[in-house]
XYZ file of C-alpha atoms in Angstrom:
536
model
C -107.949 69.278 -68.711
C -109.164 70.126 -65.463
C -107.339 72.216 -62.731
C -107.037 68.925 -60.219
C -105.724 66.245 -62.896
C -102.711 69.516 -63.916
C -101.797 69.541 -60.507
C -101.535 66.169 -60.383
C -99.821 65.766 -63.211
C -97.384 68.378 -62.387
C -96.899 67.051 -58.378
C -96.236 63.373 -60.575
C -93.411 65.209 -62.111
C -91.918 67.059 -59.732
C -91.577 63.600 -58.158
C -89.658 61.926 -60.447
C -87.667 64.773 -60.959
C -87.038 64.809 -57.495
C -86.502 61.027 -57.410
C -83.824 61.226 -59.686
C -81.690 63.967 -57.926
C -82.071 61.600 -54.699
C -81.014 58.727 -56.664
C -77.814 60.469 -57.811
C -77.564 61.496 -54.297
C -77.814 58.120 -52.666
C -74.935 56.749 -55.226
C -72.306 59.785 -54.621
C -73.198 59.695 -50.872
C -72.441 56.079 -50.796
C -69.060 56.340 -52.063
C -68.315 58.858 -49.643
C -69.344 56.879 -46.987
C -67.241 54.131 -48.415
C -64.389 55.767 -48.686
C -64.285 57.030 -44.724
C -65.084 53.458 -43.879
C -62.072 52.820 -45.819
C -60.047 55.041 -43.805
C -60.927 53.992 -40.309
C -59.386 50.769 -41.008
C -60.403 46.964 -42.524
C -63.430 45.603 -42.104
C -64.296 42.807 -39.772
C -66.869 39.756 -39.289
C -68.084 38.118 -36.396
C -65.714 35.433 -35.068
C -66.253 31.364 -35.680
C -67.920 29.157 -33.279
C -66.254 27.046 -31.650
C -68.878 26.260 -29.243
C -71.054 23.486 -31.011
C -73.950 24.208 -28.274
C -74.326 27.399 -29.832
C -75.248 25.848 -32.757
C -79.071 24.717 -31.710
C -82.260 26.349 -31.832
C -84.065 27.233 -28.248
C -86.163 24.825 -28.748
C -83.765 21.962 -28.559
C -81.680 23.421 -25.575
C -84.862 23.425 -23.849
C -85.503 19.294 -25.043
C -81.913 18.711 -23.620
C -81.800 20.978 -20.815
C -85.118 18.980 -19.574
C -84.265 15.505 -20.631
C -80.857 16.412 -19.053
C -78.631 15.889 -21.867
C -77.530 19.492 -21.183
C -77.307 21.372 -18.053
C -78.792 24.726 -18.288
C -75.823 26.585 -16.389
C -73.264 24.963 -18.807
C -75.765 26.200 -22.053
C -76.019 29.568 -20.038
C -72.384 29.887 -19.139
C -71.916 28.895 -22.812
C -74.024 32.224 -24.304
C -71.838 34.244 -21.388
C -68.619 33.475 -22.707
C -70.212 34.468 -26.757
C -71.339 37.532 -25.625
C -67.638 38.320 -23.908
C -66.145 37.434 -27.253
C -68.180 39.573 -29.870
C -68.802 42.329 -27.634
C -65.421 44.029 -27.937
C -66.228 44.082 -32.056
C -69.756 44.196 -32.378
C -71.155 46.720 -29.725
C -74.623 45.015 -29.122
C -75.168 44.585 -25.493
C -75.583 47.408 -22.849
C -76.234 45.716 -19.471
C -75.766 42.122 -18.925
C -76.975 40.055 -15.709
C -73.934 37.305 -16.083
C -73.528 36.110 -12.201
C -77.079 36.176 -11.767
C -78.361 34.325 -14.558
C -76.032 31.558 -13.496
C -77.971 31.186 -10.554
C -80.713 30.765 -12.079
C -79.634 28.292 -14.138
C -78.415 26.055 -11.570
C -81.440 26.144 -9.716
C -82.981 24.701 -12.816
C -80.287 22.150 -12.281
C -80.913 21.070 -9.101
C -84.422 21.156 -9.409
C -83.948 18.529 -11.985
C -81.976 16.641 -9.728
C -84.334 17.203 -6.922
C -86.839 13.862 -6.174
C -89.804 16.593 -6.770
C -88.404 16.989 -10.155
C -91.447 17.554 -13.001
C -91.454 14.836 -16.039
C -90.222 16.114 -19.255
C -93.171 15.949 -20.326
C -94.915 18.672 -17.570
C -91.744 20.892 -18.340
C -92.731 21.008 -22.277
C -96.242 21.831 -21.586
C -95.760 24.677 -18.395
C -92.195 25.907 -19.050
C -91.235 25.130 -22.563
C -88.444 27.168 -21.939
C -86.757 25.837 -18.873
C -83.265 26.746 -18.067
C -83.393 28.614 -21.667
C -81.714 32.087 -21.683
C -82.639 34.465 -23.672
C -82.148 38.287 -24.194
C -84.199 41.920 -24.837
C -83.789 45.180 -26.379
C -82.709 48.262 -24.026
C -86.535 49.411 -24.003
C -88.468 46.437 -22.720
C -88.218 46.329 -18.214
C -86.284 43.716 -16.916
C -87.080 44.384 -13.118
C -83.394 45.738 -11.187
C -82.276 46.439 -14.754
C -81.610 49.474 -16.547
C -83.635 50.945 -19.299
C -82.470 53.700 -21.068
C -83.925 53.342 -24.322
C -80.844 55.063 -25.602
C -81.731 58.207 -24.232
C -78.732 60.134 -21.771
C -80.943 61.808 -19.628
C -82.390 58.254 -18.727
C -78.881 56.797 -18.045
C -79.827 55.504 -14.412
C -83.213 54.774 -14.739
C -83.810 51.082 -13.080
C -86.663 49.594 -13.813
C -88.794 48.046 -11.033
C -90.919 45.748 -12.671
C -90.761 43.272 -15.492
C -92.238 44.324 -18.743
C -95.426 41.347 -19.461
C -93.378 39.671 -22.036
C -90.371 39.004 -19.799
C -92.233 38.053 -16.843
C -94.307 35.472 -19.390
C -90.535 34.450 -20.701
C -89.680 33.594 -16.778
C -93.339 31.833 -16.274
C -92.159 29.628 -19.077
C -88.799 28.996 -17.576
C -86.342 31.230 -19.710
C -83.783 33.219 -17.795
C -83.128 36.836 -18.913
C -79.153 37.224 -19.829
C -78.884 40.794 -20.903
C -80.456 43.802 -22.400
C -79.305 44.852 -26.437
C -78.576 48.201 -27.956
C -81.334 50.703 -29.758
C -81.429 53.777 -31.809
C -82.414 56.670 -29.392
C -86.159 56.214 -27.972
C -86.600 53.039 -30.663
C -87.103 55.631 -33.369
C -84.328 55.046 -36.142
C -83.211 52.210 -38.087
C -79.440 52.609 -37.086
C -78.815 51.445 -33.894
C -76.377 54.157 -32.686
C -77.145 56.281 -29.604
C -75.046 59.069 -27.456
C -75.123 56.343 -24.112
C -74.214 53.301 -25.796
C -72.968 54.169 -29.328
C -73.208 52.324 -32.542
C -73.440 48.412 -33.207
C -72.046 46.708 -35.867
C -72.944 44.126 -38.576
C -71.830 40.897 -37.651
C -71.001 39.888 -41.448
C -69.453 43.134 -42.366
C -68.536 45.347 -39.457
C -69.092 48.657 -41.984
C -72.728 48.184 -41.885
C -75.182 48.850 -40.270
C -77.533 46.031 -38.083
C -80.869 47.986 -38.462
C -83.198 49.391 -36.054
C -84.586 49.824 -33.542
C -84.170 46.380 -32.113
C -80.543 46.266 -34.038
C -78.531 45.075 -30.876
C -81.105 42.114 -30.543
C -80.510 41.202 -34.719
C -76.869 41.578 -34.252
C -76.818 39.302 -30.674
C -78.911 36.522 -32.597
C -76.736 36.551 -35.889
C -73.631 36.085 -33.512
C -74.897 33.188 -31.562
C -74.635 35.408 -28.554
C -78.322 34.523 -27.594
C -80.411 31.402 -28.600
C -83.395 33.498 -28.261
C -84.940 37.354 -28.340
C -87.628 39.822 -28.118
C -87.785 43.095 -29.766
C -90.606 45.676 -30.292
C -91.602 47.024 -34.173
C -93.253 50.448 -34.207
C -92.298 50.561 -38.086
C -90.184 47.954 -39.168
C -88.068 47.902 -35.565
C -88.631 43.923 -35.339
C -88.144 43.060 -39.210
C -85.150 45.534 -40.334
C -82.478 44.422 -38.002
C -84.046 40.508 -38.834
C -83.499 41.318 -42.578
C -80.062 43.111 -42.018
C -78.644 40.201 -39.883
C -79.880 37.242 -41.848
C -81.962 35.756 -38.704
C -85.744 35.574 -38.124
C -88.434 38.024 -36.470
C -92.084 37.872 -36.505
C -94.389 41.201 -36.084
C -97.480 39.951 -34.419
C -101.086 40.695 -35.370
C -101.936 43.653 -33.544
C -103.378 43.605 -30.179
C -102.144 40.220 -29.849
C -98.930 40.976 -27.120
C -98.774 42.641 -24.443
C -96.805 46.281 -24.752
C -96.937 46.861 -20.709
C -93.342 47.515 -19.574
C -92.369 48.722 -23.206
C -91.020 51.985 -23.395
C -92.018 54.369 -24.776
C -94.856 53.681 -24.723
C -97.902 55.073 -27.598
C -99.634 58.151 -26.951
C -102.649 57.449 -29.372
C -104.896 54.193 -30.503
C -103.628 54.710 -33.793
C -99.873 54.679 -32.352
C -100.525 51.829 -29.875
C -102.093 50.164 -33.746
C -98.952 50.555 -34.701
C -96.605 48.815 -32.259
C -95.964 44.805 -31.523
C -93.717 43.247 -29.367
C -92.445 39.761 -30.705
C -89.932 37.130 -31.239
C -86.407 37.410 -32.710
C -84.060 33.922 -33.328
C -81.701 32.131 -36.120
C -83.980 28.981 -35.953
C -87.901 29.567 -37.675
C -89.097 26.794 -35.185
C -88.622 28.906 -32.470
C -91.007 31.535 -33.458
C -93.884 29.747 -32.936
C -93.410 28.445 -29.310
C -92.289 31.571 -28.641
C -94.972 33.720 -29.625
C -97.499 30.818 -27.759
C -95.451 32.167 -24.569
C -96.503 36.164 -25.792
C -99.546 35.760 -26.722
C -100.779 34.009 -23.499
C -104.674 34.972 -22.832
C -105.215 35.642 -26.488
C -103.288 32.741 -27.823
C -106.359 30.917 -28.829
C -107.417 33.853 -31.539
C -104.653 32.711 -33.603
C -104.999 28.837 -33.619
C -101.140 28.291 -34.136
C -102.331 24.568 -33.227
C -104.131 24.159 -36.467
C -102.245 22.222 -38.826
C -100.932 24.025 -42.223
C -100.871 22.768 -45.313
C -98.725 25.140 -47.704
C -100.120 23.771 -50.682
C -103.556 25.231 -49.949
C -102.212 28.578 -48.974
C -102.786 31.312 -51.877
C -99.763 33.541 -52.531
C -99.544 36.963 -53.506
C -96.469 39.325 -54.020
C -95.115 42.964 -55.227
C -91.509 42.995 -56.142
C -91.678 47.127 -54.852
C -93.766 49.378 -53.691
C -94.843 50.575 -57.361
C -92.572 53.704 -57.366
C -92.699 55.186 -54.345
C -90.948 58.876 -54.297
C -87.805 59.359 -52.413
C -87.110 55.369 -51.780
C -84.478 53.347 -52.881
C -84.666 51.191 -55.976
C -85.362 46.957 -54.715
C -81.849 45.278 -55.383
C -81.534 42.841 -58.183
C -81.103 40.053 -55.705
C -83.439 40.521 -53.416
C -85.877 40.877 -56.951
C -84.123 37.561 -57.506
C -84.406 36.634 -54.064
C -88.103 36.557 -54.248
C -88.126 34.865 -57.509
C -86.417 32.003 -56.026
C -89.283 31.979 -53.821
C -91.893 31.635 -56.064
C -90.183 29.230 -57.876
C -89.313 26.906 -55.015
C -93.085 27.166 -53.951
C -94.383 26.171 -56.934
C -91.889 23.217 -57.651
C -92.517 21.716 -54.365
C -95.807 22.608 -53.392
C -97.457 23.262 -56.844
C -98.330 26.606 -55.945
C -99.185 29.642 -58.129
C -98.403 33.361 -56.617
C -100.163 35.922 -57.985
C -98.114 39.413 -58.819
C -100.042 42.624 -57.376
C -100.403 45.917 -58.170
C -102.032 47.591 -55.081
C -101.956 51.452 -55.722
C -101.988 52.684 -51.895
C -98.355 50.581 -51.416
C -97.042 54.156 -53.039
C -98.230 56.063 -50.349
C -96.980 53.566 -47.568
C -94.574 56.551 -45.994
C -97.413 59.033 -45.795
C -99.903 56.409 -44.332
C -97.691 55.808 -41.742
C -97.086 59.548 -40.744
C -99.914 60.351 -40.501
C -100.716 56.979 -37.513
C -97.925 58.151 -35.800
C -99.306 61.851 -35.870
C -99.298 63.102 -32.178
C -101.584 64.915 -30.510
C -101.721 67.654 -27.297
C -98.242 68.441 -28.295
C -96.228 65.049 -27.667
C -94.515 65.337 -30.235
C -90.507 63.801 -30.203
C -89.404 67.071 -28.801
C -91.554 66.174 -25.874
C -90.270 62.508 -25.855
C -86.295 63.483 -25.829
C -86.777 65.271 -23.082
C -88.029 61.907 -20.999
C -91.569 63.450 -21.071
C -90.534 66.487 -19.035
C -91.650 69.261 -21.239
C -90.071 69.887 -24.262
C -86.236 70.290 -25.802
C -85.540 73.900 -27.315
C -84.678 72.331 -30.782
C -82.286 74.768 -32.244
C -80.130 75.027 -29.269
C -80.078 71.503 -29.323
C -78.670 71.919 -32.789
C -76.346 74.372 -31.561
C -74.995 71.764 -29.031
C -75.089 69.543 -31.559
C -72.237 71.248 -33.927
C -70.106 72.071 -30.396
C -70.149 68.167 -29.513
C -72.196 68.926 -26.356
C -75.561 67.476 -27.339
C -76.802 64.546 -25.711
C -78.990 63.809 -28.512
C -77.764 62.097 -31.875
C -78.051 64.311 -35.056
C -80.786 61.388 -36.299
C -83.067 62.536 -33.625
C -83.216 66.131 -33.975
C -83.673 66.077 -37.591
C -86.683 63.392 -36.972
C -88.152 66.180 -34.367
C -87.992 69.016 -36.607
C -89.561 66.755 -39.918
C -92.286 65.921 -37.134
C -92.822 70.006 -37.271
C -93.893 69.734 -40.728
C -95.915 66.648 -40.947
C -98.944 66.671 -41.293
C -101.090 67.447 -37.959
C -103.608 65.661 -36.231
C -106.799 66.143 -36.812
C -106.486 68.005 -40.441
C -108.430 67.210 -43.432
C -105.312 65.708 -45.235
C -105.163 63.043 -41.887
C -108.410 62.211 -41.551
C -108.290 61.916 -45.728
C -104.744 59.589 -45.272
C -106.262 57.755 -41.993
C -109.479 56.694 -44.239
C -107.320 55.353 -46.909
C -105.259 53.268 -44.214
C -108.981 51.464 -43.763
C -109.216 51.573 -47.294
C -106.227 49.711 -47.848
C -106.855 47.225 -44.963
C -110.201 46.832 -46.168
C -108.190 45.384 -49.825
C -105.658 43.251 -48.226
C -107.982 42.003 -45.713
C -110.413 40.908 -49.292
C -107.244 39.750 -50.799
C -105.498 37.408 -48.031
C -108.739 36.136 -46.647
C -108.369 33.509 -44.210
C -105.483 31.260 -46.466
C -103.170 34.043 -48.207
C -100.254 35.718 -47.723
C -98.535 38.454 -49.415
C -94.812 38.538 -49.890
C -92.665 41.803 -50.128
C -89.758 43.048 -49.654
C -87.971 43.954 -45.895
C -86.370 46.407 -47.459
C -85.221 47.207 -50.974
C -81.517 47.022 -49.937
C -79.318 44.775 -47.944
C -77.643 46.672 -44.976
C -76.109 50.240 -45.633
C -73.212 51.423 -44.871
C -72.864 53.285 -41.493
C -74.833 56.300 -41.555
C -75.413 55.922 -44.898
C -79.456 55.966 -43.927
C -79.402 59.942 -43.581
C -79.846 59.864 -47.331
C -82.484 57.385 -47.517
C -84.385 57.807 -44.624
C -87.691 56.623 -46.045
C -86.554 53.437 -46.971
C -88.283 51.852 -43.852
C -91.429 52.272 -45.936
C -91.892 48.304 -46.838
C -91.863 47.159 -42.873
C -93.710 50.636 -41.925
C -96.836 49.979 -44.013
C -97.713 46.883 -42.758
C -97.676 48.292 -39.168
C -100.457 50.642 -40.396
C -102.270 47.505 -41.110
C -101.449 45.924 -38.164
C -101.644 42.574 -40.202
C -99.021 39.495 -38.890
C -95.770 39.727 -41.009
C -92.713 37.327 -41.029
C -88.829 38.257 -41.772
C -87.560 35.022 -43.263
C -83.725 34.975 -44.553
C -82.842 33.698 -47.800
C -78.879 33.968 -47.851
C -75.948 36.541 -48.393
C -75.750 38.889 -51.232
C -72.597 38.777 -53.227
C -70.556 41.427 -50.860
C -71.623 38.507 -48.154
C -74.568 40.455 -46.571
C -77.790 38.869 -45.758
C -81.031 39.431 -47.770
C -84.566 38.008 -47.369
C -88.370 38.707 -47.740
C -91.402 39.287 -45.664
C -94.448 37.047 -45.064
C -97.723 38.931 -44.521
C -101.142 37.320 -43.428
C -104.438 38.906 -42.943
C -105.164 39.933 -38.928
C -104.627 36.418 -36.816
C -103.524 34.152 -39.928
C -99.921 34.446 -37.933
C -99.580 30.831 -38.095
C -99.464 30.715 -42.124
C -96.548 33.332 -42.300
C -95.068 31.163 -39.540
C -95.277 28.191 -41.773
C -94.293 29.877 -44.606
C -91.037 30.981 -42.883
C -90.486 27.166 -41.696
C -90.401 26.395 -45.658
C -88.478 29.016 -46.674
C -85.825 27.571 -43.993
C -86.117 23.802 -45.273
C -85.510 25.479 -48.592
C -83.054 28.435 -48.700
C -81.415 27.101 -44.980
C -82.330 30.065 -43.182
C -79.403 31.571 -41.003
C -76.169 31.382 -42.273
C -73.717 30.663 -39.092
C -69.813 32.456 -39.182
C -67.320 29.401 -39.671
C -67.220 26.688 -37.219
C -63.853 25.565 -35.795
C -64.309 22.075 -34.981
């Protein structure tokens, strides 16, 4: 046997050894964190509706704002008084712009009133979203706004300009209504920072809501917004989708606008990496919506062509084939996507294919090593606002004496960064030619009519802080960012403890309207978004 297959061999076994311990880990951690949960007090859920305007997608506000069946400053004033009532239990918005969305919505008013008023008609077509509000995560600009990104020393930074994907959102006649909570600099999937502090699940108020764009999952699960855009770097888009039972779509790369997005990427293979897309409870909004995002490259993804899911070829994995260090998939999510297939293929006589696509294993490292940085701007560099660099162990220091400014999450993800592996070795450029390689095999798998499904995540939403003991669980959202291919988080239901679960739909590069479509399906079939009780 030669020297390279023994080490092999023995590295093999030293992860499943590893494995193991972490598994045993993960279940006597969880406990723990269970029982403190315990202590602070009962859990709680998101209050009923009692709103029945809540209740409809963006798309049909914006039919009855326009064919004035609603008035947008009642629909807006409606989302205002939401917000005020989950806020106090939920923790997911940070700034809101209350007084002066309401004027904006009653100029939409009286422009409908006005004799110059547009047809309904001209409104669909130039502003599909007229008189719609609609809200955004703490790092994308809304111009006189604050944004933080979750990080202290940027407490009062305003900014001055719209980020491209709001200012497309007002072109097409939505009106910004506040900004949502994020993990510190978008880099964590728990949304809990040291400015704003922790948000919580709006099914189970003991879990978490995801990250980064959790705020904007939990705000869209609570009816507090018909309508929202988040940013995915990793998963940031999908997680908190998955975690909050509501849908998300991670564009094809290159395909949105990131201007006004912060922070921003310091590489190509970073800026690969990151989308900025739709978040809503309603799967028929994410295609009007990303029309609106995509604007000059709209036509690249023909999301006018018709689709006929019958034709479409699926594929799936149930895991990620035994990746080390990563949480075993859940029963019911396993069953989850069982019910998939099977609903597929009883009502569009489908046949998905099961996978076994070696690289999937390595999805954790493949990422790494895209988000590599280079000239030294590294996260120490970005948590000091990109004014030099923060003395780590001090940091750590200030930490365990309550006078950090930083979360413990943060620093621990700066000093891992230290021992990553660096830009520009042989062991990148080795993992950066298998993230081609592994393109190259989806992109000969999907073609032009497939999609893939997999797993959001292999668990439905953790207990607070429970993710310090399975941080690389992010893996399943993270490797398709590598890929930059289109992916969808669709919602399939609760889970027995009552938390929602779901899948992902990934196309090859531009096929965004099949996952789309897909989602729309899943909807008709599983009914998408489950709403908090109603009080009539």
């Amino acid at each position: 046997m030669s020297t390279k297959i023994k080490n092999q061999s023995r590295m093999q076994t030293t992860g499943k050894i590893l494995s193991v311990i972490h598994r045993l880990i993960e279940i006597i951690a969880r406990r723990i964190y269970l029982f403190i949960a315990i202590l602070k007090g009962p859990t709680q859920s998101q209050p009923p509706i009692k709103d029945l305007t809540l209740l409809h997608s963006a798309t049909t506000l914006a039919f009855k704002i326009r064919n004035k069946q609603l008035t947008s400053e009642n629909v807006v004033q409606s989302y205002i008084d939401r917000i005020r009532e989950i806020q106090p239990m939920l923790n997911c918005v940070v700034e809101e712009r209350f007084e002066e969305a309401l004027k904006d919505a009653k100029k939409c008013d009286e422009l409908l009133k006005s004799k110059d008023a547009p047809s309904p008609q001209t409104l669909a077509e130039e502003k599909p979203f007229f008189g719609v509000p609609f809200t955004t995560k703490d790092c994308i600009a809304i111009a006189n706004m604050k944004q933080t990104a979750g990080l202290v020393v940027r407490k009062t930074f305003v900014a001055k300009h719209d980020a491209e994907v709001v200012r497309l959102m007002k072109t097409a006649g939505a009106i910004p209504l506040a900004t949502t909570n994020i993990s510190e600099l978008a880099m964590w999937w728990e949304t809990s920072n040291s400015l704003y502090g922790t948000t919580k699940n709006p099914y189970n108020t003991r879990h978490i809501v995801g990250g980064s764009s959790g705020g904007e999952g939990c705000i869209q699960a609570a009816a507090g917004s018909p309508l929202g855009i988040g940013s995915d770097i990793g998963g940031s888009i999908r997680m908190p989708c998955f975690f909050n039972g509501v849908f998300g779509h991670k564009p094809s790369e290159g395909i949105v606008s990131k201007h006004g997005q912060y922070p921003s990427a310091h590489s190509e293979e970073q800026d690969r990496l990151l989308s900025l897309g739709p978040m809503c409870r309603y799967a028929q909004d994410l295609m009007p919506t990303l029309k609106v995002l995509a604007d000059k490259n709209v036509d690249k993804l023909r999301l006018n062509s018709k689709v006929d899911i019958s034709k479409i070829e699926f594929y799936y994995m149930e895991d990620d084939g035994g990746q080390f260090l990563t949480s075993p998939v859940d029963v019911e999510i396993r069953d989850a996507m069982r019910g998939v297939i099977r609903y597929l293929e009883k009502a569009h006589k489908t046949k998905a294919t099961k996978l076994s696509i070696r690289k999937m294993k390595k999805s954790i490292a493949l990422w790494m090593a895209n988000m590599s940085c280079k000239d030294e701007k590294d996260f120490t560099y970005e948590l000091s606002n990109r004014n030099g660099h923060i003395n780590l162990w001090w940091e750590f220091i200030k930490w365990a004496t309550f006078t950090s400014n930083h979360t413990l999450i943060a620093l621990l993800t700066a000093t891992f960064q230290r021992f990553a592996v660096k830009h520009g070795s042989e062991e990148h450029v080795k993992l950066m030619q298998e993230s081609r390689d592994l393109y190259q095999e989806f992109k000969e798998i999907l073609g032009d009519n497939g999609v893939f499904l997999y797993p959001t995540h292999p668990t439905a939403a953790p207990l607070h802080h429970e993710p310090l003991i399975k941080p690389f669980n992010f893996s399943y959202t993270a490797i398709i960012n590598v890929l930059g291919l289109p992916s969808t988080a669709c919602p399939l239901g609760l889970n027995k403890q009552g938390l929602p679960i779901g899948i992902q739909v990934v196309g090859d590069l531009y096929q965004d309207r099949l996952t789309i479509a897909v989602a729309e399906e899943l909807e008709r079939g599983f009914g998408g978004w489950v709403p908090p009780a109603v009080v009539a």
